[in-house]
Short mmCIF file of C-alpha atoms and ligand atoms in Angstrom, two decimals:
data_model
loop_
_atom_site.label_atom_id
_atom_site.label_comp_id
_atom_site.label_asym_id
_atom_site.label_seq_id
_atom_site.Cartn_x
_atom_site.Cartn_y
_atom_site.Cartn_z
CA MET A 1 63.03 158.89 129.03
CA ASP A 2 61.53 161.48 126.80
CA SER A 3 63.84 164.34 126.12
CA LEU A 4 67.56 165.04 125.99
CA GLN A 5 69.57 167.40 128.10
CA ASN A 6 73.32 167.63 127.47
CA GLY A 7 73.40 164.02 126.39
CA THR A 8 71.70 162.81 129.54
CA PHE A 9 68.07 162.08 130.30
CA ASN A 10 65.48 163.99 132.17
CA ILE A 11 64.52 162.38 135.38
CA SER A 12 61.14 160.79 135.39
CA HIS A 13 58.93 161.15 138.37
CA GLU A 14 59.56 157.54 139.50
CA THR A 15 63.35 157.66 139.84
CA THR A 16 65.26 159.80 142.18
CA LYS A 17 68.03 162.03 140.84
CA GLU A 18 70.61 160.03 142.86
CA ASP A 19 69.44 156.75 141.37
CA PHE A 20 69.68 158.24 137.94
CA ASN A 21 73.15 159.65 138.45
CA LEU A 22 74.28 156.33 139.80
CA LEU A 23 72.98 154.71 136.63
CA LEU A 24 74.83 157.20 134.46
CA GLN A 25 78.04 156.72 136.46
CA ALA A 26 77.69 152.99 136.06
CA LEU A 27 77.32 153.36 132.30
CA ASP A 28 80.34 155.67 132.17
CA ALA A 29 82.38 153.11 134.10
CA SER A 30 81.78 150.48 131.41
CA ILE A 31 84.65 149.74 129.05
CA SER A 32 82.15 149.06 126.27
CA GLY A 33 80.85 152.03 124.33
CA ILE A 34 77.11 152.42 124.88
CA ILE A 35 74.68 154.53 122.87
CA LEU A 36 70.96 155.01 122.74
CA THR A 37 69.19 156.01 119.55
CA ASP A 38 65.67 157.32 119.28
CA ASN A 39 63.91 155.39 116.63
CA ARG A 40 60.91 157.67 116.73
CA LEU A 41 62.84 160.68 115.56
CA PRO A 42 63.78 161.10 111.90
CA ASP A 43 67.00 159.23 110.96
CA ASN A 44 67.20 157.40 114.30
CA PRO A 45 69.67 159.82 115.98
CA ILE A 46 71.91 159.06 118.93
CA ILE A 47 70.44 160.54 122.07
CA TYR A 48 72.93 159.18 124.60
CA CYS A 49 76.50 157.95 124.67
CA ASN A 50 78.76 156.95 127.53
CA LYS A 51 82.40 157.90 128.10
CA ALA A 52 83.78 154.69 126.62
CA PHE A 53 82.01 155.50 123.36
CA GLU A 54 83.77 158.87 123.30
CA THR A 55 87.09 157.14 123.95
CA ILE A 56 86.55 154.47 121.33
CA SER A 57 85.34 156.89 118.64
CA GLY A 58 87.59 159.82 119.51
CA TYR A 59 84.61 162.18 119.19
CA ASP A 60 83.32 164.44 121.87
CA ARG A 61 79.79 163.86 123.19
CA SER A 62 78.65 167.14 121.63
CA GLU A 63 79.78 165.85 118.21
CA ILE A 64 77.93 162.54 118.68
CA ILE A 65 74.52 163.37 120.06
CA GLY A 66 71.92 164.04 117.39
CA HIS A 67 73.80 162.17 114.64
CA ASN A 68 72.92 158.89 113.04
CA CYS A 69 75.54 156.22 113.77
CA ARG A 70 76.61 156.12 110.14
CA PHE A 71 79.08 158.99 110.60
CA LEU A 72 81.36 156.38 112.18
CA GLN A 73 81.78 154.64 108.81
CA LYS A 74 82.95 157.81 107.08
CA GLU A 75 83.24 157.04 103.37
CA ASP A 76 83.56 153.27 103.92
CA ARG A 77 79.89 152.67 103.20
CA ASP A 78 80.09 149.56 101.14
CA GLN A 79 79.91 147.07 104.03
CA LYS A 80 77.43 144.24 104.09
CA GLU A 81 77.15 144.66 107.90
CA ARG A 82 75.39 148.00 107.34
CA GLN A 83 72.63 146.23 105.48
CA LEU A 84 72.26 143.76 108.37
CA LEU A 85 71.94 146.67 110.80
CA ARG A 86 69.34 148.41 108.63
CA GLU A 87 67.28 145.23 108.40
CA ALA A 88 67.44 144.69 112.19
CA ILE A 89 66.38 148.28 112.88
CA LYS A 90 63.57 148.04 110.35
CA ASN A 91 62.31 144.79 111.88
CA GLY A 92 62.96 145.85 115.49
CA GLU A 93 65.32 142.93 116.10
CA ASN A 94 68.63 142.26 117.83
CA CYS A 95 71.70 142.31 115.73
CA ILE A 96 75.42 141.75 116.23
CA VAL A 97 78.00 142.73 113.64
CA ASP A 98 81.73 143.45 113.32
CA ILE A 99 81.78 146.69 111.40
CA ARG A 100 84.62 148.89 110.16
CA ASN A 101 84.43 152.27 111.87
CA TYR A 102 86.71 155.28 111.85
CA ARG A 103 87.82 157.46 114.72
CA LYS A 104 87.73 161.20 114.50
CA ASP A 105 91.42 161.18 113.51
CA GLY A 106 90.57 158.85 110.61
CA THR A 107 92.11 155.64 112.01
CA LEU A 108 90.22 152.45 111.39
CA PHE A 109 88.89 150.34 114.22
CA TYR A 110 86.77 147.24 114.18
CA ASN A 111 83.63 147.69 116.17
CA GLU A 112 81.85 144.68 117.52
CA LEU A 113 78.39 146.27 117.68
CA TYR A 114 75.47 144.77 119.47
CA MET A 115 72.16 146.57 118.66
CA SER A 116 69.03 145.77 120.55
CA PRO A 117 65.57 147.37 120.36
CA ILE A 118 63.85 148.84 123.43
CA LYS A 119 60.10 148.36 123.17
CA ASP A 120 57.22 149.99 125.06
CA GLU A 121 54.34 148.11 126.64
CA SER A 122 52.53 147.90 123.32
CA GLY A 123 55.63 146.27 121.75
CA LYS A 124 56.50 149.30 119.65
CA VAL A 125 60.21 149.99 119.22
CA GLY A 126 61.02 153.37 120.70
CA TYR A 127 64.77 153.18 121.14
CA PHE A 128 67.80 151.11 120.27
CA ILE A 129 70.65 150.44 122.58
CA GLY A 130 74.04 149.89 120.96
CA VAL A 131 76.91 148.30 122.84
CA GLN A 132 80.28 148.56 121.12
CA ASN A 133 83.66 147.07 121.70
CA ASP A 134 86.88 147.87 119.89
CA VAL A 135 87.92 144.44 118.57
CA THR A 136 90.61 145.76 116.22
CA LEU A 137 93.31 143.54 117.74
CA ARG A 138 91.20 140.40 117.53
CA LYS A 139 90.09 141.33 114.01
CA LYS A 140 93.67 142.00 112.98
CA ALA A 141 94.72 138.62 114.36
CA GLU A 142 91.85 137.03 112.45
CA LEU A 143 92.82 138.89 109.29
CA ASP A 144 96.49 137.95 109.72
CA LEU A 145 95.45 134.34 110.19
CA ARG A 146 93.31 134.48 107.08
CA GLN A 147 96.15 136.13 105.18
CA GLN A 148 98.51 133.37 106.34
CA GLN A 149 95.97 130.78 105.31
CA ASP A 150 95.70 132.46 101.92
CA VAL A 151 99.49 132.48 101.59
CA MET A 152 99.61 128.82 102.59
CA GLU A 153 96.88 127.94 100.16
CA LYS A 154 98.69 129.86 97.44
CA ARG A 155 101.89 128.01 98.29
CA ILE A 156 100.11 124.67 98.18
CA VAL A 157 98.68 125.55 94.78
CA GLU A 158 102.15 126.60 93.57
CA ARG A 159 103.79 123.49 95.05
CA THR A 160 101.20 121.23 93.47
CA LYS A 161 101.78 123.05 90.20
CA SER A 162 105.55 122.69 90.44
CA LEU A 163 105.19 119.03 91.45
CA LYS A 164 103.00 118.50 88.44
CA GLU A 165 105.54 120.35 86.30
CA SER A 166 108.42 118.29 87.67
CA GLU A 167 106.37 115.15 87.10
CA ASP A 168 105.72 116.22 83.51
CA TYR A 169 109.38 117.11 83.17
CA LEU A 170 110.40 113.71 84.52
CA ALA A 171 107.90 112.02 82.26
CA SER A 172 109.35 113.83 79.24
CA ILE A 173 112.87 112.74 80.21
CA VAL A 174 111.69 109.18 80.76
CA GLN A 175 110.11 109.18 77.32
CA THR A 176 113.13 110.61 75.53
CA VAL A 177 116.07 108.71 77.09
CA ARG A 178 117.70 106.13 74.91
CA GLU A 179 117.43 103.45 77.57
CA SER A 180 114.52 101.15 78.23
CA LEU A 181 112.91 101.99 81.55
CA ILE A 182 110.47 100.01 83.68
CA VAL A 183 108.89 101.17 86.93
CA LEU A 184 107.81 98.38 89.29
CA ASP A 185 105.66 98.40 92.40
CA PRO A 186 106.98 96.65 95.52
CA GLU A 187 105.39 93.39 94.29
CA PHE A 188 107.46 93.62 91.05
CA LYS A 189 104.40 94.36 88.94
CA VAL A 190 105.02 96.74 86.03
CA LEU A 191 103.53 100.18 86.68
CA SER A 192 104.87 101.81 83.54
CA VAL A 193 107.43 101.50 80.77
CA ASN A 194 108.79 104.16 78.43
CA ASP A 195 108.53 104.31 74.64
CA HIS A 196 112.07 103.10 74.21
CA PHE A 197 111.22 99.91 76.10
CA LEU A 198 108.23 99.25 73.84
CA LYS A 199 110.32 99.86 70.72
CA THR A 200 113.32 97.84 71.89
CA PHE A 201 111.35 94.76 72.88
CA LYS A 202 108.69 95.22 70.18
CA VAL A 203 105.85 94.93 72.69
CA THR A 204 102.72 96.94 73.54
CA ILE A 205 101.67 98.61 76.77
CA GLU A 206 99.09 95.82 77.23
CA ASP A 207 101.87 93.21 77.05
CA THR A 208 103.62 94.85 80.00
CA GLN A 209 101.52 97.01 82.27
CA GLY A 210 100.23 95.26 85.39
CA LYS A 211 102.25 92.12 84.58
CA LEU A 212 104.78 90.59 86.90
CA LEU A 213 108.33 91.45 85.74
CA TYR A 214 109.30 87.79 85.75
CA ASP A 215 106.36 86.87 83.46
CA LEU A 216 107.32 89.38 80.73
CA GLY A 217 108.23 88.02 77.28
CA ASN A 218 109.38 84.43 77.57
CA GLY A 219 110.53 84.84 81.15
CA GLN A 220 113.74 86.63 80.20
CA TRP A 221 114.06 88.39 83.56
CA ASN A 222 113.18 85.31 85.57
CA ILE A 223 116.75 84.69 86.66
CA ALA A 224 117.36 83.55 90.22
CA ALA A 225 120.45 85.76 90.75
CA LEU A 226 118.69 88.85 89.37
CA LYS A 227 115.58 88.11 91.44
CA GLU A 228 117.64 87.95 94.59
CA LEU A 229 119.30 91.32 93.84
CA LEU A 230 116.03 93.02 92.90
CA GLU A 231 114.31 91.73 96.02
CA SER A 232 116.98 93.28 98.23
CA ILE A 233 116.63 96.78 96.69
CA LEU A 234 113.72 97.99 98.82
CA PRO A 235 114.81 96.51 102.15
CA THR A 236 118.47 97.51 101.80
CA ASN A 237 118.40 100.42 99.35
CA ASN A 238 121.30 98.79 97.50
CA PRO A 239 120.97 99.27 93.75
CA VAL A 240 121.53 96.54 91.18
CA GLU A 241 124.42 97.57 88.98
CA GLU A 242 125.49 96.35 85.55
CA PHE A 243 123.71 92.99 85.66
CA GLU A 244 124.17 91.35 82.25
CA VAL A 245 121.46 89.20 80.71
CA GLU A 246 122.17 87.30 77.50
CA HIS A 247 118.94 85.82 76.21
CA ASP A 248 116.94 84.82 73.15
CA PHE A 249 114.15 87.40 73.46
CA PRO A 250 110.80 87.04 71.67
CA HIS A 251 110.54 89.27 68.52
CA ILE A 252 114.13 90.55 68.72
CA GLY A 253 116.24 87.41 69.07
CA LYS A 254 119.50 86.90 70.90
CA LYS A 255 120.65 90.05 72.68
CA LEU A 256 122.94 91.11 75.47
CA MET A 257 121.24 93.50 77.88
CA VAL A 258 122.68 95.24 80.89
CA LEU A 259 120.39 96.12 83.80
CA ASN A 260 120.67 98.80 86.47
CA ALA A 261 117.96 99.07 89.10
CA HIS A 262 117.31 101.59 91.87
CA ARG A 263 114.66 102.35 94.45
CA ILE A 264 112.85 105.57 93.58
CA GLU A 265 110.75 107.96 95.59
CA LEU A 266 109.02 111.22 94.65
CA GLU A 267 108.35 113.21 97.79
CA GLY A 268 104.66 113.38 98.59
CA GLN A 269 103.75 111.29 95.56
CA TYR A 270 105.07 107.79 95.97
CA LYS A 271 107.79 105.72 97.54
CA ASP A 272 109.07 102.19 97.37
CA ARG A 273 109.14 101.86 93.62
CA ILE A 274 111.86 100.26 91.58
CA LEU A 275 113.21 101.79 88.41
CA ILE A 276 114.98 99.41 86.05
CA ALA A 277 117.06 100.81 83.21
CA ILE A 278 117.91 98.33 80.50
CA GLU A 279 120.51 98.94 77.83
CA ASP A 280 121.08 96.81 74.80
CA ILE A 281 124.86 96.36 74.66
CA THR A 282 124.92 93.65 72.00
CA ASP A 283 126.49 95.91 69.38
CA ARG A 284 128.87 97.57 71.81
CA ARG A 285 130.10 94.20 73.03
CA GLU A 286 130.55 93.06 69.45
CA ILE A 287 132.64 96.18 68.67
CA GLU A 288 134.72 95.56 71.80
CA ARG A 289 135.20 91.96 70.74
CA ARG A 290 136.40 93.04 67.31
CA LYS A 291 138.75 95.58 68.87
CA ASP A 292 140.14 92.86 71.14
CA ASP A 293 140.49 90.52 68.15
CA PHE A 294 142.31 93.25 66.27
CA LEU A 295 144.63 93.89 69.22
CA SER A 296 145.33 90.22 69.58
CA ILE A 297 146.05 89.72 65.87
CA ALA A 298 148.09 92.94 65.63
CA SER A 299 150.24 92.10 68.63
CA HIS A 300 150.82 88.54 67.39
CA GLU A 301 151.73 89.84 63.95
CA LEU A 302 154.08 92.43 65.45
CA LYS A 303 155.68 89.97 67.81
CA THR A 304 156.94 87.58 65.12
CA PRO A 305 159.08 90.05 63.10
CA LEU A 306 160.15 91.76 66.31
CA THR A 307 161.51 88.47 67.68
CA THR A 308 163.45 88.08 64.45
CA ILE A 309 164.78 91.66 64.67
CA LYS A 310 165.81 91.07 68.27
CA GLY A 311 167.64 87.88 67.25
CA LEU A 312 169.39 89.71 64.42
CA VAL A 313 170.47 92.57 66.67
CA GLN A 314 171.87 90.05 69.16
CA VAL A 315 173.81 88.40 66.31
CA MET A 316 175.08 91.82 65.24
CA GLN A 317 176.16 92.60 68.81
CA ARG A 318 178.14 89.35 68.90
CA MET A 319 179.70 89.96 65.46
CA VAL A 320 180.80 93.56 66.02
CA PRO A 321 184.41 93.80 64.77
CA PRO A 322 186.87 95.28 67.30
CA GLU A 323 187.73 98.31 65.12
CA VAL A 324 184.10 99.55 65.17
CA SER A 325 183.62 102.89 66.93
CA ASP A 326 182.11 103.11 70.42
CA LYS A 327 179.35 105.25 68.99
CA PHE A 328 178.32 102.40 66.68
CA LYS A 329 178.31 99.97 69.64
CA ALA A 330 176.27 102.36 71.72
CA ILE A 331 173.71 102.71 68.92
CA LEU A 332 173.49 98.94 68.64
CA ASP A 333 172.94 98.64 72.44
CA LYS A 334 170.24 101.31 72.35
CA THR A 335 168.53 99.50 69.46
CA GLY A 336 168.51 96.35 71.59
CA MET A 337 167.07 98.29 74.53
CA TYR A 338 164.26 99.82 72.47
CA ILE A 339 163.47 96.42 70.99
CA ASP A 340 163.13 95.08 74.56
CA ARG A 341 160.81 97.95 75.46
CA LEU A 342 158.68 97.33 72.37
CA ASN A 343 158.67 93.64 73.20
CA ASN A 344 157.36 94.37 76.69
CA LEU A 345 154.59 96.58 75.33
CA ILE A 346 153.53 93.92 72.87
CA ALA A 347 153.70 91.29 75.61
CA GLU A 348 151.33 93.44 77.70
CA LEU A 349 148.91 93.78 74.79
CA LEU A 350 149.04 90.03 74.29
CA ASP A 351 148.34 89.58 77.99
CA VAL A 352 145.23 91.74 77.65
CA SER A 353 143.91 89.71 74.76
CA ARG A 354 144.71 86.47 76.58
CA ILE A 355 142.79 87.71 79.61
CA GLN A 356 139.90 88.75 77.37
CA THR A 357 139.66 85.32 75.85
CA GLY A 358 140.25 83.62 79.20
CA ASN A 359 143.48 82.10 77.92
CA ILE A 360 145.73 83.26 80.68
CA GLU A 361 147.61 80.23 81.91
CA LEU A 362 148.79 79.97 85.46
CA HIS A 363 151.70 77.69 86.30
CA LYS A 364 151.35 77.50 90.04
CA ASP A 365 154.23 76.37 92.16
CA SER A 366 155.15 76.84 95.77
CA PHE A 367 157.72 79.64 96.25
CA ASP A 368 159.11 81.82 99.03
CA PHE A 369 157.07 85.02 98.83
CA ASP A 370 159.51 87.28 100.71
CA LYS A 371 162.43 86.10 98.57
CA ALA A 372 160.49 86.77 95.35
CA VAL A 373 159.63 90.29 96.54
CA HIS A 374 163.26 91.01 97.53
CA GLU A 375 164.55 89.80 94.16
CA ALA A 376 161.99 91.85 92.23
CA VAL A 377 162.78 94.97 94.28
CA GLU A 378 166.52 94.49 93.78
CA ALA A 379 166.10 94.19 90.01
CA ILE A 380 164.02 97.37 89.84
CA GLN A 381 166.37 99.22 92.22
CA ALA A 382 169.33 98.27 90.03
CA ALA A 383 167.62 99.89 87.05
CA THR A 384 166.68 103.15 88.81
CA LYS A 385 168.90 105.80 90.36
CA SER A 386 166.12 108.31 90.90
CA HIS A 387 164.29 106.40 93.66
CA ASN A 388 165.12 104.53 96.79
CA ILE A 389 163.01 101.44 97.50
CA GLN A 390 162.88 100.12 101.06
CA ILE A 391 161.35 96.88 102.23
CA THR A 392 159.66 96.58 105.61
CA GLY A 393 158.29 93.42 107.21
CA THR A 394 158.17 89.75 106.32
CA SER A 395 155.55 87.12 105.76
CA ASN A 396 157.82 84.10 106.25
CA GLU A 397 155.46 82.20 104.02
CA LYS A 398 155.53 80.17 100.90
CA VAL A 399 152.69 80.70 98.47
CA LEU A 400 151.26 78.46 95.80
CA ALA A 401 151.12 80.79 92.82
CA ASP A 402 152.48 81.55 89.37
CA GLU A 403 155.73 83.23 90.40
CA SER A 404 156.43 84.95 87.09
CA HIS A 405 152.95 86.49 87.07
CA ILE A 406 153.21 87.62 90.69
CA VAL A 407 156.61 89.16 89.94
CA GLN A 408 155.03 90.85 86.92
CA VAL A 409 152.44 92.43 89.27
CA ILE A 410 155.13 93.55 91.74
CA ASN A 411 157.21 95.04 88.91
CA ASN A 412 154.23 96.87 87.54
CA LEU A 413 153.24 98.38 90.88
CA LEU A 414 156.85 99.39 91.62
CA SER A 415 157.31 100.93 88.16
CA ASN A 416 154.12 102.95 88.65
CA ALA A 417 155.24 104.08 92.12
CA ILE A 418 158.44 105.40 90.51
CA LYS A 419 156.80 106.76 87.35
CA TYR A 420 153.97 108.68 89.08
CA ALA A 421 156.15 110.13 91.86
CA PRO A 422 158.95 111.79 89.89
CA ASP A 423 159.73 114.33 92.62
CA HIS A 424 159.65 112.02 95.66
CA LYS A 425 162.35 109.43 95.85
CA GLU A 426 161.04 107.34 98.76
CA VAL A 427 159.17 104.16 97.86
CA ILE A 428 158.33 101.73 100.65
CA VAL A 429 157.36 98.09 100.22
CA TYR A 430 155.54 96.35 103.07
CA ILE A 431 155.28 92.60 103.37
CA SER A 432 153.15 90.88 105.97
CA ARG A 433 150.97 87.93 106.70
CA VAL A 434 147.33 88.74 107.47
CA SER A 435 145.15 85.82 108.54
CA ASN A 436 145.74 83.18 105.87
CA TYR A 437 146.92 85.65 103.24
CA VAL A 438 150.23 87.26 102.42
CA LYS A 439 149.95 90.97 101.85
CA PHE A 440 152.14 93.14 99.66
CA SER A 441 151.89 96.94 99.62
CA VAL A 442 153.86 99.59 97.83
CA LYS A 443 153.60 103.16 99.02
CA ASP A 444 154.75 106.19 97.08
CA GLN A 445 154.57 109.89 97.87
CA GLY A 446 153.58 110.94 94.39
CA MET A 447 150.65 112.71 92.80
CA GLY A 448 147.95 110.43 94.25
CA ILE A 449 144.63 109.50 92.67
CA LYS A 450 141.17 111.03 93.08
CA GLN A 451 138.59 108.84 94.83
CA GLU A 452 136.39 108.73 91.72
CA ASP A 453 139.28 107.11 89.78
CA HIS A 454 140.13 104.44 92.37
CA LYS A 455 138.01 101.83 90.62
CA LYS A 456 138.45 103.03 87.06
CA ILE A 457 142.25 102.75 86.98
CA PHE A 458 141.84 98.98 87.02
CA ASP A 459 139.84 99.12 83.76
CA ARG A 460 141.80 98.42 80.64
CA PHE A 461 143.08 101.44 78.72
CA TYR A 462 141.99 103.81 81.49
CA ARG A 463 144.47 106.53 82.38
CA VAL A 464 143.73 109.44 84.69
CA GLY A 465 143.03 112.44 82.43
CA GLU A 466 145.74 114.92 83.34
CA ILE A 467 148.67 112.50 83.15
CA GLN A 468 148.14 111.49 79.53
CA GLN A 469 150.78 113.81 78.13
CA ARG A 470 153.29 113.78 81.01
CA PHE A 471 153.84 110.06 81.44
CA PRO A 472 154.10 107.35 78.80
CA GLY A 473 151.82 104.33 79.12
CA MET A 474 148.86 102.47 77.68
CA GLY A 475 146.68 102.13 80.80
CA ILE A 476 146.72 98.33 80.83
CA GLY A 477 149.28 97.49 83.54
CA LEU A 478 146.86 97.67 86.48
CA TYR A 479 144.18 95.83 84.51
CA ILE A 480 146.57 92.92 83.97
CA CYS A 481 147.72 93.02 87.62
CA ASP A 482 144.13 92.98 88.84
CA GLN A 483 143.25 90.00 86.63
CA ILE A 484 146.35 88.08 87.71
CA ILE A 485 145.63 88.66 91.41
CA LYS A 486 141.95 87.77 90.94
CA ASN A 487 142.94 84.58 89.14
CA HIS A 488 144.94 83.67 92.22
CA GLY A 489 141.98 84.26 94.55
CA GLY A 490 143.40 87.49 95.97
CA THR A 491 142.46 91.17 95.74
CA LEU A 492 144.27 94.27 94.53
CA TRP A 493 143.27 97.75 95.66
CA VAL A 494 144.47 101.29 96.08
CA GLU A 495 144.33 103.82 98.90
CA SER A 496 145.18 107.27 97.71
CA GLU A 497 144.45 110.95 97.88
CA PRO A 498 145.51 113.56 95.34
CA GLY A 499 148.83 115.10 96.36
CA LYS A 500 149.33 112.64 99.22
CA GLY A 501 150.72 109.62 97.40
CA SER A 502 149.25 106.19 96.78
CA THR A 503 149.45 102.78 98.36
CA PHE A 504 148.71 99.82 96.12
CA SER A 505 148.20 96.52 97.94
CA PHE A 506 147.41 92.96 97.04
CA THR A 507 146.73 89.81 98.99
CA LEU A 508 147.32 86.21 97.99
CA PRO A 509 145.75 83.25 99.79
CA LEU A 510 148.16 80.89 101.51
CA ASN A 511 146.19 77.85 100.40
CA LYS A 512 146.48 76.55 103.90
CA PRO A 513 143.66 75.52 106.18
CA GLN A 514 142.60 78.33 108.55
CA PRO A 515 143.43 77.94 112.24
CA ASP A 516 139.74 77.30 112.97
CA GLY A 517 139.74 74.48 110.44
CA ASN A 518 137.90 76.30 107.58
P1 ADP B 1 149.80 103.21 82.67
O1 ADP B 1 150.75 103.46 83.78
O2 ADP B 1 150.42 102.60 81.46
O3 ADP B 1 148.96 104.39 82.35
P2 ADP B 1 148.38 101.46 84.52
O4 ADP B 1 147.24 100.53 84.26
O5 ADP B 1 149.54 100.89 85.24
O6 ADP B 1 148.75 102.09 83.14
O7 ADP B 1 147.81 102.64 85.38
C1 ADP B 1 146.56 103.22 85.04
C2 ADP B 1 146.50 104.64 85.55
O8 ADP B 1 146.48 104.64 86.98
C3 ADP B 1 147.71 105.47 85.21
O9 ADP B 1 147.59 106.03 83.91
C4 ADP B 1 147.70 106.52 86.29
O10 ADP B 1 146.78 107.52 85.93
C5 ADP B 1 147.15 105.78 87.49
N1 ADP B 1 148.22 105.30 88.39
C6 ADP B 1 148.72 104.06 88.47
N2 ADP B 1 149.65 103.97 89.45
C7 ADP B 1 149.71 105.18 90.02
C8 ADP B 1 150.48 105.75 91.10
N3 ADP B 1 151.36 105.02 91.79
N4 ADP B 1 150.25 107.05 91.42
C9 ADP B 1 149.36 107.78 90.74
N5 ADP B 1 148.62 107.32 89.71
C10 ADP B 1 148.79 106.04 89.36
#
């Protein structure tokens, strides 16, 4: 193996030409590129390459032989693998590297290069054999994987950052809200409280953090009913809503607090925590009380002179001389009518204040429910030409209730059905007996009510926004009805959709033993 001839070797005296050709054919059949370099010549030139090496590199054998391998790196010299190769050649050692090489046409390919020294009997390195494989696809897959990993890592960093930001953001909200907030662990130990809590209850972090909720202050939250509700939050996910606590608190005295509690979870951070928001409603309740007092006094004060006026008008109506004009009589009648209307409004306001002070008196008596409904409907029908009220069904029951109050409820629901359905004249009343209740429903085909208002319309002075100007009213009728029905042990509710009409229903217990004896 001493000299080169057209990129092949001279035949030594020990091998036959056939053997040698066979060897060369075998090397050319390999899919790995194979080169031999002569380490004894200056710059360790390539003295042999097989066909696969030509294919991989894109160079012709004549352009390869005699060159140092570095031409394959073109200008891309700054590769640490080159240093590894140099070291291995210098030390006469094996070496395997993945190195960036370039084909003749300039395209990059990754070369998995295995270099191995060929030593003579004395151990001196004469040649190197290089076996090369194009691993571009594998390398690309590796690079893609690394790139994906980098992207993932970047995303994780960003996500962590945004989580941290949202946590900081939440923390800043928690610190600025004007409600006292407590976060509890599942064992009801205080994990944190906000500044507003500390200020409101005049306590320090040390007084609260790590303590059991029920041991705070002088045991103000240690209320059996509250405990039961709080303990069901995590298992059922049901929040505690508007739980009122009136208590003589340490440092701040007697206060009325309202509590709302929810289960909270911050994805990837924590779960199963309870957030309690506490609002001091002492002042608000006091203002409401004064407003109610004012209403009660004002309506009482208005009622007295109005009763006198009504009496006087009635006297005038009786004393009208025959020669008085019809116009005068009509004016007098209208005055009487408006006085009645005013009287009704004041009576409603008085009802509200009576309910507020718990002074609503029920005079319960047994009466025929169906008959009462029929009479109430007839009275309303007589006063309205615009609508047609139909009654369907019967209960055939007597109820033990305050008839005048129940009639007041029926009147109110019927008046609303007429008032809020000005363009639809059909109003249907259903009567039935359901289990040991009588059930009354009134269905109109009017404007309907949005779901979010279904509960609110039973609050006093609540009127659905858009109707304020179109329809007269004070927003207290349904509140009174609801209270009356509740006081009788029944329920009042609405089923309605905007534009599809409303059905208001109430039930009243029959005060009879149930068939199963309960
Ligand atoms: P008022 O009629 O004086 O406003 P109510 O307490 O009787 O007071 O009713 C409260 C509100 O409920 C009304 O303002 C109206 O917005 C809504 N409402 C009551 N009845 C009906 C009905 N039949 N159809 C649509 N809306 C109704």
